Short mmCIF file of C-alpha atoms in Angstrom, two decimals:
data_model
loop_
_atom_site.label_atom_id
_atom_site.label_comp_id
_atom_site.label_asym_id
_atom_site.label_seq_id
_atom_site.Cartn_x
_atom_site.Cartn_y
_atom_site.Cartn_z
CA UNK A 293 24.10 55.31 51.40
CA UNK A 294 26.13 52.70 49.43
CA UNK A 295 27.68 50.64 51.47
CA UNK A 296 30.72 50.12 48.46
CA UNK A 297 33.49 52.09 50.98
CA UNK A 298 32.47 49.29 54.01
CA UNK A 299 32.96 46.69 51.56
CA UNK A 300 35.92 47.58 50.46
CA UNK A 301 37.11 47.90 54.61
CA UNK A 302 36.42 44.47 54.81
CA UNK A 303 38.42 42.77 52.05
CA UNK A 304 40.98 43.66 54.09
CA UNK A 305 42.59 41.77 57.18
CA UNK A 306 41.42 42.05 60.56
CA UNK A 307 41.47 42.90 63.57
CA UNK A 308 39.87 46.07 62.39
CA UNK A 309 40.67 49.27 64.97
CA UNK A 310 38.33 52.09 64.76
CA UNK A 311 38.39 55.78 65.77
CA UNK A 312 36.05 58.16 67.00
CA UNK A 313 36.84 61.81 67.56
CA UNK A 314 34.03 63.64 68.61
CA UNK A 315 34.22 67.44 67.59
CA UNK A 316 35.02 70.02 70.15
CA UNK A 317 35.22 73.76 70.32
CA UNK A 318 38.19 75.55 68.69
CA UNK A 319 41.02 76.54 71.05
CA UNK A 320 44.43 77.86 71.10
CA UNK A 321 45.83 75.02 72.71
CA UNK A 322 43.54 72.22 69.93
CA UNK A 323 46.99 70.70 69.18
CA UNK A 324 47.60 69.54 72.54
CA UNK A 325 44.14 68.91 73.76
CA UNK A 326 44.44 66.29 70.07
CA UNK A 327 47.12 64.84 71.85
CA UNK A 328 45.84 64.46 74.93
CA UNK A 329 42.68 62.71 73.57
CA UNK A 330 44.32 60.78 71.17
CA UNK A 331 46.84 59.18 73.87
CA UNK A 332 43.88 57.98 76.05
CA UNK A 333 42.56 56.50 73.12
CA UNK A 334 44.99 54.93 72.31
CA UNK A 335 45.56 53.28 75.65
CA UNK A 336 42.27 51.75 75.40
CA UNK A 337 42.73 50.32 71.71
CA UNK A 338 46.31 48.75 72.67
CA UNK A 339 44.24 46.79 75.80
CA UNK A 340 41.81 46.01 73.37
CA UNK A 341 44.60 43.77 71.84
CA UNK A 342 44.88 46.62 68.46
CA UNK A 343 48.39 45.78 66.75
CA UNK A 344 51.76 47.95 67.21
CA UNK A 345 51.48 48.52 63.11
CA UNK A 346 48.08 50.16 63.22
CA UNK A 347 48.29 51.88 66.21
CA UNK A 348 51.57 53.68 64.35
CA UNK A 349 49.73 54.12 61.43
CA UNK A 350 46.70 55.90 63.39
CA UNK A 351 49.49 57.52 65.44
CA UNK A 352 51.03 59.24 62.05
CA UNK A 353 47.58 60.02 60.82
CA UNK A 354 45.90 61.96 63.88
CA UNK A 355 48.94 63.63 65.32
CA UNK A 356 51.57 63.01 62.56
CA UNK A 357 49.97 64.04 58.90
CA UNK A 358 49.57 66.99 56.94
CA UNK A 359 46.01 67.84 58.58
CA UNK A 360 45.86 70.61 61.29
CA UNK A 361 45.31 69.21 64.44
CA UNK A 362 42.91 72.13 65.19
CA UNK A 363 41.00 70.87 61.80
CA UNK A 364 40.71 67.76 63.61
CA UNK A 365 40.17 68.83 66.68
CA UNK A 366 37.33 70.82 66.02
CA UNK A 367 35.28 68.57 63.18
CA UNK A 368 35.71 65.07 64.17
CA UNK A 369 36.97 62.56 63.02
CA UNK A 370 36.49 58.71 61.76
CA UNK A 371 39.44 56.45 60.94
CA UNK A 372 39.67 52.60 60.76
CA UNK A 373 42.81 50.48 60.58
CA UNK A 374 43.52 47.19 59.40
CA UNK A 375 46.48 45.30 61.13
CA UNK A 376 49.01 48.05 60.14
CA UNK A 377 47.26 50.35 57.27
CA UNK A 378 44.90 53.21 57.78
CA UNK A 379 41.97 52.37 55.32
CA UNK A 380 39.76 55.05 56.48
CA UNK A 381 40.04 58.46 57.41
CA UNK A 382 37.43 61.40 57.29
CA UNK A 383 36.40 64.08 58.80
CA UNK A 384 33.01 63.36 60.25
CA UNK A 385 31.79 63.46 63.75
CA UNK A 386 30.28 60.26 64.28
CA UNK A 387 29.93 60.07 68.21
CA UNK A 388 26.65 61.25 68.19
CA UNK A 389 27.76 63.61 70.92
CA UNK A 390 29.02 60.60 73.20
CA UNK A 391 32.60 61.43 73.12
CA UNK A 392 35.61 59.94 71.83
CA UNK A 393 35.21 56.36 71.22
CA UNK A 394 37.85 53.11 70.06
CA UNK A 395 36.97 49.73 69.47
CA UNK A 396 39.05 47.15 67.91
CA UNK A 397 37.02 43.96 66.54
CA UNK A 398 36.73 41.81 63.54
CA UNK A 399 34.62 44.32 62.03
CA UNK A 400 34.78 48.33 61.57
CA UNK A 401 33.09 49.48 64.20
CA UNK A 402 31.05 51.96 61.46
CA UNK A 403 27.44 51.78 62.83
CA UNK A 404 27.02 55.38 63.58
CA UNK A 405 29.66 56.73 60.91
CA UNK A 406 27.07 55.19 58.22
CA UNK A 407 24.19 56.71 60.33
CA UNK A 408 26.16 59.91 59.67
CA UNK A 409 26.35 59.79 56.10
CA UNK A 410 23.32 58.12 55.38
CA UNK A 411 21.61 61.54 57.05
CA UNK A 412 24.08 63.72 54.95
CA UNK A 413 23.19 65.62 51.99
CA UNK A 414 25.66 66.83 48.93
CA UNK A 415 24.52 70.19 47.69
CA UNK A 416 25.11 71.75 44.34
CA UNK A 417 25.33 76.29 46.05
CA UNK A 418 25.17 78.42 43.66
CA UNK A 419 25.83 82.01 45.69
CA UNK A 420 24.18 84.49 42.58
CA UNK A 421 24.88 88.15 41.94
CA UNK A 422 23.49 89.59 38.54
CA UNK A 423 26.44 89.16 36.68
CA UNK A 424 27.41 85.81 37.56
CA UNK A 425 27.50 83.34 40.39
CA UNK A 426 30.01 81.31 42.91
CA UNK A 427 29.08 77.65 42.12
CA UNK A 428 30.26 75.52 45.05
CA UNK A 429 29.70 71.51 46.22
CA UNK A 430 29.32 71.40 49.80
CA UNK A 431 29.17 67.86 51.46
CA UNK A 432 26.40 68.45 54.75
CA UNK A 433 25.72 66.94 57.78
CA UNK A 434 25.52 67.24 61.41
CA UNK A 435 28.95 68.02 62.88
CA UNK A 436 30.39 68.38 59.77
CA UNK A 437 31.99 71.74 58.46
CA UNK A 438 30.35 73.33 55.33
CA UNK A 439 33.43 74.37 53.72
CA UNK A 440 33.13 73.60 50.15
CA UNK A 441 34.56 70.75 48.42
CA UNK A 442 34.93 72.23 45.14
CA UNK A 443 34.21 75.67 43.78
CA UNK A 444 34.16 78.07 40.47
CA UNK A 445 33.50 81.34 39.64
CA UNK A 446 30.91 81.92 36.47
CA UNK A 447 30.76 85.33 34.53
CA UNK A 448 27.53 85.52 32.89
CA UNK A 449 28.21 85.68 29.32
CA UNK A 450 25.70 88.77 28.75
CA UNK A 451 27.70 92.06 27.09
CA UNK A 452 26.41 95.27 28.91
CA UNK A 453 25.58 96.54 32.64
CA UNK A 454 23.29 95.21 34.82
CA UNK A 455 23.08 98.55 36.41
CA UNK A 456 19.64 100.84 35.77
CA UNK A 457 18.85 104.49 35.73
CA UNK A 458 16.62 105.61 38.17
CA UNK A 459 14.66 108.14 36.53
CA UNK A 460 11.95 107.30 33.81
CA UNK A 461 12.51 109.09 30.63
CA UNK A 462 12.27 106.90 27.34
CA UNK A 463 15.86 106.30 26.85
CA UNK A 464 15.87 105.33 30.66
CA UNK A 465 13.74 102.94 29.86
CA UNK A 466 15.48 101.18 27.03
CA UNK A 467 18.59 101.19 29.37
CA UNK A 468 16.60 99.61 32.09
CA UNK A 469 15.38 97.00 29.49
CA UNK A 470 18.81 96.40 28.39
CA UNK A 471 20.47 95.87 31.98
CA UNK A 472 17.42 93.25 32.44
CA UNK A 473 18.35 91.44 28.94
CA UNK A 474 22.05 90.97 30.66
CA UNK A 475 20.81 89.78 33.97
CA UNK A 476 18.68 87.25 32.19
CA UNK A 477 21.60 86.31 29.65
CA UNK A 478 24.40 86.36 32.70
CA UNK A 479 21.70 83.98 34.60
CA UNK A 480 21.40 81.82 32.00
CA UNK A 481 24.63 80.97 32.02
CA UNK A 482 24.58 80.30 35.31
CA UNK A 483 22.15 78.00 34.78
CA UNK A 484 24.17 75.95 32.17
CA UNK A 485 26.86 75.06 34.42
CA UNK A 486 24.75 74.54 37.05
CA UNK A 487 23.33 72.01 34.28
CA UNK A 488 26.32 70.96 33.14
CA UNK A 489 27.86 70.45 37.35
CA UNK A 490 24.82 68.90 38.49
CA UNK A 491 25.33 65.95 35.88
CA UNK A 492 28.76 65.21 37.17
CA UNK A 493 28.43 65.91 40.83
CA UNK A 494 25.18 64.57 41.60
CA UNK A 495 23.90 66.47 44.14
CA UNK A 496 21.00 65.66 46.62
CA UNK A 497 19.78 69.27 46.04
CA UNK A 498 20.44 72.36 44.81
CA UNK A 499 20.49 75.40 46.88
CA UNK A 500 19.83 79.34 45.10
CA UNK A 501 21.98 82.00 47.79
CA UNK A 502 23.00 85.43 47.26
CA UNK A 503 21.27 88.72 46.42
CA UNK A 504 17.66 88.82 45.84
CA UNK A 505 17.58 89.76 42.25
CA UNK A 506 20.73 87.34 41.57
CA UNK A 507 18.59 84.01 42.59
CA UNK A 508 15.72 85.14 41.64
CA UNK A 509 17.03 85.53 37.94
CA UNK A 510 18.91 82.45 37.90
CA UNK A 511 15.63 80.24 39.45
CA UNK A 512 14.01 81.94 36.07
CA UNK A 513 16.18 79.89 33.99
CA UNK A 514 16.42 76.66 35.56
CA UNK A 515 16.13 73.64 33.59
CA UNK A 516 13.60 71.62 34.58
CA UNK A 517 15.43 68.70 35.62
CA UNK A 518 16.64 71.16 38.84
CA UNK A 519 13.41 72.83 39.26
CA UNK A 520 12.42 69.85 41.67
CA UNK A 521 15.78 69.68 43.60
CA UNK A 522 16.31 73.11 44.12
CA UNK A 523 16.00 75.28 47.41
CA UNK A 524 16.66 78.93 48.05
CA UNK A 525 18.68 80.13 51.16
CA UNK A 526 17.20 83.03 52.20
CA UNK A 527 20.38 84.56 54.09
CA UNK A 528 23.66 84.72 53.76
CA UNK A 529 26.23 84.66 51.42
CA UNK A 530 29.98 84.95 51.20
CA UNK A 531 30.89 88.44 51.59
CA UNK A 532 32.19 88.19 54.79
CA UNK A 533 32.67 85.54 57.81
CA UNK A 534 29.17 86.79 59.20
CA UNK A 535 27.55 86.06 55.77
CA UNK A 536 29.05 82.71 55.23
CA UNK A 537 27.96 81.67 58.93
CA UNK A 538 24.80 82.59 58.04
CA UNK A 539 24.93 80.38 54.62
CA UNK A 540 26.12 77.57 56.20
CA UNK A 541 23.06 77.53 59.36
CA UNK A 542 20.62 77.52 55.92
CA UNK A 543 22.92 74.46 54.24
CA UNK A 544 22.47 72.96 57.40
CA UNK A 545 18.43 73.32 57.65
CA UNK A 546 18.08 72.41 54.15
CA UNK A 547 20.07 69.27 54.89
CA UNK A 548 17.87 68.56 57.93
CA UNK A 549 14.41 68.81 55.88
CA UNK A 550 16.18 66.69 53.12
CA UNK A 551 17.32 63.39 55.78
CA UNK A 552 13.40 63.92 57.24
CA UNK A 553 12.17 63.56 53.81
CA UNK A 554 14.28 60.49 53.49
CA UNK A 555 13.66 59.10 56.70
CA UNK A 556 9.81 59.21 56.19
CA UNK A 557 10.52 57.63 52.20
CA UNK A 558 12.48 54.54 54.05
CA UNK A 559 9.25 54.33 56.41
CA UNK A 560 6.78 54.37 53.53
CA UNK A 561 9.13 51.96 51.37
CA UNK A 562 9.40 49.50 54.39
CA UNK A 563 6.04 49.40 55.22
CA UNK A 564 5.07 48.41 51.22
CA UNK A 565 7.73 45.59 51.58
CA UNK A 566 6.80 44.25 54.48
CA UNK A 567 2.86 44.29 53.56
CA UNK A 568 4.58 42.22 50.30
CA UNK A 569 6.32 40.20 52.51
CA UNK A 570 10.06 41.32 51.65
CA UNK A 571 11.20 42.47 54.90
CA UNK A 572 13.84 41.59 57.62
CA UNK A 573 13.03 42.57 61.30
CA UNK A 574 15.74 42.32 63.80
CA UNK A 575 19.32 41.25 64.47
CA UNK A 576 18.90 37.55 63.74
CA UNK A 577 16.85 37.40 61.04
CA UNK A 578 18.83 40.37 59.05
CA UNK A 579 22.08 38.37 59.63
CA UNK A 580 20.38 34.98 58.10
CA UNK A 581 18.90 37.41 55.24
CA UNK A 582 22.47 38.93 54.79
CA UNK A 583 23.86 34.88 54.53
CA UNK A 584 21.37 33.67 51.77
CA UNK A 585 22.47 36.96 49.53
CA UNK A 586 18.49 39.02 49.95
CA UNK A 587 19.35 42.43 51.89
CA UNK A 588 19.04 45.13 49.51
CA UNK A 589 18.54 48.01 52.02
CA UNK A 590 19.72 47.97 55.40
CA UNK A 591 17.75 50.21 57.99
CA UNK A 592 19.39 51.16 61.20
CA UNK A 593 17.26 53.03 63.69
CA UNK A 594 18.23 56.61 63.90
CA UNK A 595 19.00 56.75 67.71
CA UNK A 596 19.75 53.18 68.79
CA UNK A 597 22.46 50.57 68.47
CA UNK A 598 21.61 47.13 67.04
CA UNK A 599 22.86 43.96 68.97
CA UNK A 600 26.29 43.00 66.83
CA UNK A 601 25.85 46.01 64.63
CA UNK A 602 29.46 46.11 63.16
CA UNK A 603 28.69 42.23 62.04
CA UNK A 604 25.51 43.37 60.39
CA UNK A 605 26.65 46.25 58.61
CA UNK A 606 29.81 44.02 57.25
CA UNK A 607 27.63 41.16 56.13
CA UNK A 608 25.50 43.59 54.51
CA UNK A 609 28.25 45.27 52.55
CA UNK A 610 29.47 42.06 51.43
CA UNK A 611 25.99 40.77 49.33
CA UNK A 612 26.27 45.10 47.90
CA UNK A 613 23.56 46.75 49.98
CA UNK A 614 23.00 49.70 50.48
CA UNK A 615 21.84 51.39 54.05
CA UNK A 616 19.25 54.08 55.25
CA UNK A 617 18.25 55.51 58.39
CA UNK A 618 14.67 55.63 59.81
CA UNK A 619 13.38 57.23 63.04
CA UNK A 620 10.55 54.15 63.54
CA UNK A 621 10.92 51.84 65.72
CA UNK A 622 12.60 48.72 64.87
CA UNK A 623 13.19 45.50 66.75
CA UNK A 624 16.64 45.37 67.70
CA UNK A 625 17.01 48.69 66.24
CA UNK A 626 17.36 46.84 62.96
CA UNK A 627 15.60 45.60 59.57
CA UNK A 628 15.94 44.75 56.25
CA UNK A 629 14.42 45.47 52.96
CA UNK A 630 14.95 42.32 50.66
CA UNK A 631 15.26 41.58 47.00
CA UNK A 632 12.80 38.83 47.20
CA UNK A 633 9.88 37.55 49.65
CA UNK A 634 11.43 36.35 52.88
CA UNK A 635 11.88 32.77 53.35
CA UNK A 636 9.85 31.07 56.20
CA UNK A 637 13.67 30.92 57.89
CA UNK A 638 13.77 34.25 58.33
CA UNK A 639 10.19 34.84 59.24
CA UNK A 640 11.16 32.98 62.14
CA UNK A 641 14.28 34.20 63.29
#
């Protein structure tokens, strides 16, 4: 994860509230229960010395904006305020299932919202039929909806039915031959917007979904630059509610194998720097390696806090690092790849 949209937190003044909402199950009653939660929390930031402005500002974003409190309610949410501006708001359950959370300090308190979006995924769906597809971007992660965050609809550009006789008489045949020609020219153009999306979106993968002979079409005619990105979701779809749950458990799965992939990557990478000497390993030296300008990726351990952690993350953002997530242990839950071997200083630290 680039750590450009904690950078850009920090040019601003502190003290620095943050929010936590942790998401909960839908109810009838998920504007009220928002209220409720948000009130206690914000008891605890206005002890915490948080000023009147931001705790307004918070106020009109939570229980006062144009998102549904049951939206809210239900996915989590992260939102950090300066003195009297909300900088950040989005909806991400970062509590890692600890509950509601506010802190108010001269840093965001962002340490497991970055863990969250470090282990996220953006996927480039494309939910095939043999005449076309649905092509959607769907942002992933745990706690996180899968509703799509953009879609279009592609008609395959190929000029007859896809449809084929059953029986096998010669004419049958050249029908049958013709529907495949369309399926193959619909898919194709699938394929070129897939192409064409994938270049401007960027996606961490690219995920084939729909009917059998759909995909399987559309996989045919893959460019090669997707071949090596792309996964196929085996069930679901977006027929119905029942379908689309079942598409989004698959987004979900695929997301998981993708942040193990990554995890292990960060592992191997910070093993090869530190055997070349260009690592970071706990709080103290990462801070002095963050100072002299030489953290190029931060590594947080997946399920543990580092001592001063909102500090860490800040002064990392600051020299334009970037941050990853690894399941290894890590002194202080913390380390550092650096841009160049590590200075006996922070060796030592």
């Amino acid at each position: 994860m680039q750590l450009t949209p904690i950078a850009q937190l920090i040019d601003h003044t502190p003290p620095f509230s943050t929010v936590c909402l942790q998401g909960s199950s839908p109810s009838e009653d998920a504007e009220h229960q928002l209220r409720l939660r948000w009130d206690a929390l914000r008891s605890r930031l206005e002890e915490a010395g948080a000023p009147a402005e931001a705790l307004e500002a918070l106020d009109a974003a939570l229980v006062g904006g144009e998102t549904d409190p049951t939206q809210i309610h239900t996915e989590g949410r992260v939102l950090v305020a300066d003195a009297d501006t909300v900088l950040l708001d989005e909806p991400w359950d970062a509590t890692r299932g600890q509950g509601d959370a506010a802190h108010v300090g001269d840093a965001p308190a962002v340490g497991d919202y970055v863990r969250e979006r470090a282990g996220s995924a953006v996927l480039l769906v494309a939910v095939a039929d043999q005449e076309g597809a649905t092509l959607r971007r769907v942002t992933v992660a745990e706690g996180l909806s899968t509703e799509p965050d953009a879609e279009q609809q592609v008609e395959g550009a190929g000029d007859g039915s896809v449809h084929k006789p059953r029986e096998g008489a010669l004419s049958h045949r050249q029908i049958q031959r013709r529907a495949d020609e369309v399926v193959t020219q619909n898919a194709r153009s699938v394929a070129e917007r897939l192409e064409s999306l994938a270049a401007r979106w960027r996606p961490d993968a690219v995920v084939l979904a729909g009917e059998v002979q759909g995909r399987t079409a559309l996989a045919e005619e893959l460019p090669a630059s997707l071949e090596s990105i792309t996964h196929v979701a085996e069930r679901g779809g977006i027929g119905d509610e029942a379908a689309e749950e079942a598409l989004a458990e698959d987004l979900l799965l695929i997301t998981r194998r993708l942040a193990a992939g990554r995890s292990q990557d960060q592992t191997s990478r910070f093993d090869q720097a530190r055997a070349e000497n260009r690592v970071a390993e706990g709080a103290a030296a990462v801070r002095l390696a963050a100072e002299m300008g030489g953290v190029d990726t931060l590594l947080l351990q997946a399920d543990r806090s580092a001592p001063e952690e909102d500090e860490l993350i800040a002064a990392a953002a600051r020299v334009d690092a970037e941050a990853a997530v690894t399941r290894a242990e890590l002194p202080d839950g913390v380390a550092a790849v650096l841009r160049f071997e590590a200075p006996t200083e922070v060796t030592r630290a």
